[in-house]
Amino acid sequence: MTGTSLSRAIGEYLSSIEAGNYRTNANSALRQWQQWLERKRSVSQLDDVKVIDCRRYARHLKRRVREGELKSSTAHTYYAYVRAFLGFCEADELITTNPAAVSRAQAELPENTADANRQFWSERDRKAILAFMDKRVERALDGEGISRERAYRDRALVRLLALSGVRGAEVFRAPADDKRPGITWEDVDIEGGAVRVFGKSREYEHAQLPKKAADALERYHRVFDPPTPRFPVFPTDHAPSKYRAVREQLDGDYSERRIETLLDENDIDDVIREHEIVIPAISTRGARNLMKRLCEGAGLDIDGEYLKPHGARRGLGHQLYSEGHAELAQSALRHASIATTHESYSNIRASETADRVDDVLDES
């Protein structure tokens, strides 16, 4: 097929992407690339994109990194969006080859200096935040600080992150992705030690649920007593979202006037419980903000930051891998292959190799 405009091809590609966050980010990156092409070489047709254009775009990104406008990792991400888009076009037979995948084009990319050792929860920090959550529950039971429900919810949330290897977007609501509304109580199998999540693969998977995480969820469930199994495990505290859910779900059964009277005369949480209203789950951003507040309360300062949700997954894998349990780490993190696990923790393998080399050299 010839004569396809860049705008049309990009639109078709974006419509094929299911993940909302990826689609949003890809749209931004591809539209910037499209504007750059039109400005530099007046390219508006897909067929007119050549290897030299991709090579020069990579060089453009490298220049922006050198001038401090971009991080090297961001430049590689922008180029990856272009490469993925053109790969889609090749698969759809809109072009014969992917010009962005040619080595001489990619050779102009800046060196990727991103730190492979991104934040992860160390064993010490993990124990510290878990101990803090236990004390927080004890204070709530003594009538100090927050409510029992909140204390049990937050402890269950932290234990799930710390011990199960789940990703934040798998258990919390991702606003840009309709298929990620957050886990509900229907997804949790406490006795079976598993939680059903919508994985990175865009398929449903079962994440492992260790006993300490399962116990925290079971106690939280007992205290909270959700009105329906369809209720989110970690519901939002955002009042407008609660009121909107009530109005939307009672619409059709009650008149607008009756609904407003119901809301005026009753506590919103009582209305939700009595009418089994399913409110939204806490968002990924909300979970990050919660972790920030919890770390402040616990007095944890992680290089000026806080324990981020995804760092819990990395920390779990790091400990399992470093203690010689590579296959267990693969299973816990649900990596498709052991090669992915080895690559993720290549720094540990390098350290172990260095130790073995030292041993050999010391013996010689």
Coordinates of N, CA and C in Angstrom, one line a residue, residues 48-159:
D48 N 7.8 8.3 2.5 CA 9.0 9.2 2.3 C 9.9 9.2 3.5
V49 N 9.6 8.4 4.6 CA 10.5 8.3 5.7 C 11.6 7.3 5.4
K50 N 12.8 7.8 5.4 CA 14.0 7.0 5.0 C 14.9 6.7 6.2
V51 N 15.9 5.8 6.0 CA 16.8 5.5 7.0 C 17.6 6.8 7.5
I52 N 17.9 7.6 6.5 CA 18.7 8.8 6.9 C 17.8 9.7 7.8
D53 N 16.5 9.7 7.6 CA 15.7 10.5 8.5 C 15.7 10.0 9.9
C54 N 15.7 8.7 10.1 CA 15.8 8.1 11.4 C 17.2 8.4 12.0
R55 N 18.2 8.3 11.2 CA 19.6 8.5 11.7 C 19.7 10.0 12.2
R56 N 19.1 10.9 11.4 CA 19.2 12.3 11.8 C 18.3 12.6 13.0
Y57 N 17.2 11.9 13.1 CA 16.4 12.1 14.3 C 17.1 11.6 15.5
A58 N 17.8 10.5 15.4 CA 18.6 10.0 16.5 C 19.7 11.0 16.9
R59 N 20.3 11.6 15.9 CA 21.3 12.6 16.2 C 20.7 13.8 16.8
H60 N 19.5 14.2 16.4 CA 18.8 15.3 17.0 C 18.6 15.0 18.5
L61 N 18.2 13.8 18.8 CA 17.9 13.4 20.2 C 19.3 13.5 21.0
K62 N 20.3 13.0 20.4 CA 21.6 13.1 21.0 C 22.1 14.5 21.3
R63 N 21.8 15.4 20.4 CA 22.1 16.8 20.6 C 21.3 17.4 21.8
R64 N 20.0 17.0 21.9 CA 19.2 17.5 23.0 C 19.7 16.9 24.4
V65 N 20.2 15.7 24.4 CA 20.8 15.2 25.6 C 22.1 16.0 26.0
R66 N 22.9 16.2 25.0 CA 24.1 16.9 25.2 C 23.9 18.4 25.7
E67 N 22.8 19.0 25.3 CA 22.4 20.3 25.7 C 21.6 20.3 27.0
G68 N 21.4 19.1 27.6 CA 20.7 19.1 28.9 C 19.2 19.2 28.8
E69 N 18.6 19.0 27.6 CA 17.2 19.1 27.5 C 16.5 17.8 27.7
L70 N 17.2 16.7 27.5 CA 16.7 15.3 27.7 C 17.7 14.5 28.5
K71 N 17.1 13.5 29.2 CA 18.0 12.4 29.8 C 18.2 11.4 28.7
S72 N 19.4 10.7 28.7 CA 19.7 9.8 27.7 C 18.6 8.7 27.6
S73 N 18.1 8.3 28.8 CA 17.1 7.2 28.8 C 15.8 7.7 28.1
T74 N 15.5 9.0 28.2 CA 14.3 9.6 27.6 C 14.5 9.6 26.1
A75 N 15.7 9.9 25.6 CA 16.0 9.9 24.2 C 15.8 8.5 23.6
H76 N 16.3 7.5 24.3 CA 16.1 6.2 23.8 C 14.6 5.8 23.8
T77 N 13.9 6.2 24.8 CA 12.4 5.9 24.8 C 11.7 6.6 23.7
Y78 N 12.0 7.8 23.4 CA 11.4 8.5 22.2 C 11.7 7.8 20.9
Y79 N 12.9 7.4 20.7 CA 13.3 6.6 19.5 C 12.6 5.3 19.5
A80 N 12.4 4.7 20.6 CA 11.8 3.4 20.7 C 10.3 3.5 20.2
Y81 N 9.7 4.6 20.6 CA 8.3 4.8 20.1 C 8.2 4.8 18.6
V82 N 9.2 5.5 18.0 CA 9.2 5.7 16.5 C 9.5 4.3 15.9
R83 N 10.5 3.6 16.5 CA 10.8 2.2 15.9 C 9.7 1.3 16.0
A84 N 8.9 1.3 17.1 CA 7.8 0.5 17.3 C 6.7 0.8 16.3
F85 N 6.5 2.1 16.1 CA 5.4 2.6 15.1 C 5.8 2.1 13.7
L86 N 7.0 2.3 13.3 CA 7.4 1.9 12.0 C 7.5 0.4 11.8
G87 N 7.7 -0.3 12.9 CA 7.6 -1.8 12.9 C 6.2 -2.3 12.7
F88 N 5.3 -1.5 13.3 CA 3.8 -1.8 13.0 C 3.5 -1.6 11.6
C89 N 4.0 -0.5 11.0 CA 3.7 -0.2 9.6 C 4.3 -1.3 8.7
E90 N 5.5 -1.8 9.0 CA 6.1 -2.8 8.2 C 5.2 -4.1 8.3
A91 N 4.7 -4.4 9.5 CA 3.9 -5.6 9.7 C 2.6 -5.5 9.0
D92 N 2.1 -4.3 8.9 CA 0.8 -4.0 8.2 C 1.0 -3.8 6.7
E93 N 2.2 -4.0 6.3 CA 2.6 -3.9 4.8 C 2.3 -2.5 4.3
L94 N 2.5 -1.5 5.1 CA 2.4 -0.1 4.7 C 3.8 0.3 4.2
I95 N 4.8 -0.3 4.7 CA 6.2 0.0 4.2 C 6.9 -1.4 4.1
T96 N 7.9 -1.5 3.3 CA 8.6 -2.8 3.1 C 9.6 -3.1 4.2
T97 N 10.2 -2.1 4.8 CA 11.2 -2.3 5.9 C 11.1 -1.2 6.9
N98 N 11.6 -1.5 8.1 CA 11.5 -0.5 9.2 C 12.8 0.3 9.2
P99 N 12.8 1.5 8.7 CA 14.0 2.3 8.6 C 14.6 2.7 10.0
A100 N 13.8 2.7 11.0 CA 14.3 3.0 12.4 C 15.1 1.9 13.0
A101 N 14.9 0.7 12.5 CA 15.5 -0.5 13.0 C 16.9 -0.8 12.4
V102 N 17.3 0.0 11.4 CA 18.6 -0.2 10.8 C 19.7 0.2 11.7
S103 N 20.8 -0.5 11.8 CA 21.8 -0.2 12.7 C 22.5 1.1 12.5
R104 N 22.7 1.6 11.3 CA 23.3 2.8 11.1 C 22.5 4.0 11.5
A105 N 21.2 3.8 11.6 CA 20.3 4.9 12.2 C 20.4 4.9 13.7
Q106 N 20.4 3.7 14.3 CA 20.4 3.6 15.7 C 21.8 3.9 16.3
A107 N 22.8 3.8 15.5 CA 24.2 4.1 15.9 C 24.3 5.6 16.4
E108 N 23.4 6.4 15.9 CA 23.5 7.9 16.3 C 22.9 8.2 17.6
L109 N 22.2 7.2 18.2 CA 21.6 7.5 19.5 C 22.6 7.8 20.6
P110 N 22.3 8.6 21.6 CA 23.3 8.8 22.6 C 23.5 7.6 23.5
E111 N 24.6 7.6 24.2 CA 24.9 6.5 25.1 C 23.8 6.5 26.2
N112 N 23.2 5.3 26.4 CA 22.2 5.3 27.5 C 22.8 5.1 28.8
T113 N 22.9 6.2 29.6 CA 23.5 6.2 30.9 C 22.6 6.0 32.0
A114 N 21.4 5.5 31.7 CA 20.4 5.3 32.8 C 20.9 4.3 33.8
D115 N 20.7 4.6 35.1 CA 21.2 3.7 36.1 C 20.4 2.5 36.2
A116 N 21.0 1.3 35.9 CA 20.3 0.0 36.0 C 19.8 -0.3 37.3
N117 N 20.5 0.3 38.4 CA 20.1 0.0 39.7 C 19.1 1.0 40.2
R118 N 17.9 1.0 39.6 CA 16.9 1.9 40.0 C 16.4 1.6 41.4
Q119 N 15.7 2.5 42.0 CA 15.4 2.3 43.4 C 14.7 1.0 43.7
F120 N 15.1 0.3 44.7 CA 14.4 -0.9 45.1 C 14.4 -0.9 46.7
W121 N 13.4 -1.5 47.2 CA 13.3 -1.6 48.7 C 14.4 -2.5 49.2
S122 N 15.3 -2.0 50.0 CA 16.3 -2.9 50.6 C 15.6 -3.7 51.7
E123 N 16.2 -4.8 52.1 CA 15.7 -5.7 53.1 C 15.5 -4.8 54.4
R124 N 16.4 -4.0 54.7 CA 16.3 -3.1 55.9 C 15.1 -2.2 55.8
D125 N 15.0 -1.5 54.7 CA 13.9 -0.6 54.5 C 12.5 -1.3 54.5
R126 N 12.5 -2.5 53.9 CA 11.3 -3.2 53.8 C 10.8 -3.6 55.3
K127 N 11.8 -4.1 56.0 CA 11.4 -4.4 57.4 C 11.0 -3.2 58.2
A128 N 11.6 -2.1 58.0 CA 11.3 -0.9 58.7 C 9.9 -0.4 58.4
I129 N 9.5 -0.4 57.1 CA 8.1 0.1 56.8 C 7.1 -0.9 57.2
L130 N 7.4 -2.2 57.2 CA 6.4 -3.2 57.6 C 6.2 -3.1 59.2
A131 N 7.3 -2.9 59.9 CA 7.2 -2.7 61.4 C 6.4 -1.5 61.7
F132 N 6.6 -0.4 60.9 CA 5.9 0.8 61.2 C 4.4 0.6 60.9
M133 N 4.0 -0.2 59.9 CA 2.6 -0.4 59.6 C 2.0 -1.2 60.7
D134 N 2.7 -2.2 61.3 CA 2.2 -3.0 62.4 C 1.9 -2.1 63.6
K135 N 2.8 -1.2 63.9 CA 2.7 -0.2 65.1 C 1.5 0.7 64.8
R136 N 1.3 1.1 63.5 CA 0.2 2.0 63.2 C -1.1 1.3 63.4
V137 N -1.2 0.0 63.1 CA -2.4 -0.7 63.4 C -2.7 -0.8 64.9
E138 N -1.6 -1.0 65.7 CA -1.7 -1.1 67.2 C -2.2 0.2 67.7
R139 N -1.7 1.3 67.2 CA -2.2 2.6 67.7 C -3.7 2.9 67.3
A140 N -4.0 2.4 66.1 CA -5.4 2.6 65.7 C -6.4 1.8 66.6
L141 N -5.9 0.6 67.0 CA -6.7 -0.2 67.9 C -6.9 0.4 69.3
D142 N -5.9 1.2 69.7 CA -5.9 1.9 70.9 C -6.7 3.2 70.8
G143 N -7.2 3.5 69.7 CA -8.0 4.7 69.5 C -7.1 6.0 69.2
E144 N -5.9 5.7 68.7 CA -5.0 6.8 68.4 C -4.9 7.0 66.9
G145 N -4.8 8.3 66.5 CA -4.6 8.5 65.1 C -5.7 8.2 64.2
I146 N -5.5 7.4 63.1 CA -6.4 7.1 62.1 C -7.4 6.0 62.5
S147 N -8.4 5.7 61.7 CA -9.4 4.7 62.0 C -8.8 3.3 61.8
R148 N -9.5 2.3 62.4 CA -9.0 0.9 62.2 C -9.1 0.5 60.8
E149 N -10.1 0.8 60.1 CA -10.2 0.4 58.7 C -9.1 1.0 57.8
R150 N -8.7 2.2 58.1 CA -7.6 2.8 57.3 C -6.3 2.2 57.6
A151 N -6.1 1.9 58.9 CA -4.8 1.3 59.4 C -4.7 -0.1 58.8
Y152 N -5.8 -0.9 58.8 CA -5.7 -2.2 58.2 C -5.5 -2.2 56.7
R153 N -6.2 -1.2 56.1 CA -6.1 -1.1 54.6 C -4.7 -0.8 54.2
D154 N -4.1 0.2 54.9 CA -2.8 0.6 54.5 C -1.7 -0.5 54.8
R155 N -1.9 -1.2 55.9 CA -1.0 -2.3 56.1 C -1.1 -3.4 55.1
A156 N -2.3 -3.7 54.7 CA -2.5 -4.7 53.7 C -1.9 -4.3 52.4
L157 N -2.0 -3.0 52.0 CA -1.5 -2.4 50.8 C 0.1 -2.5 50.8
V158 N 0.7 -2.1 51.9 CA 2.2 -2.2 51.9 C 2.7 -3.6 51.9
R159 N 2.0 -4.5 52.6 CA 2.5 -5.9 52.6 C 2.3 -6.5 51.3

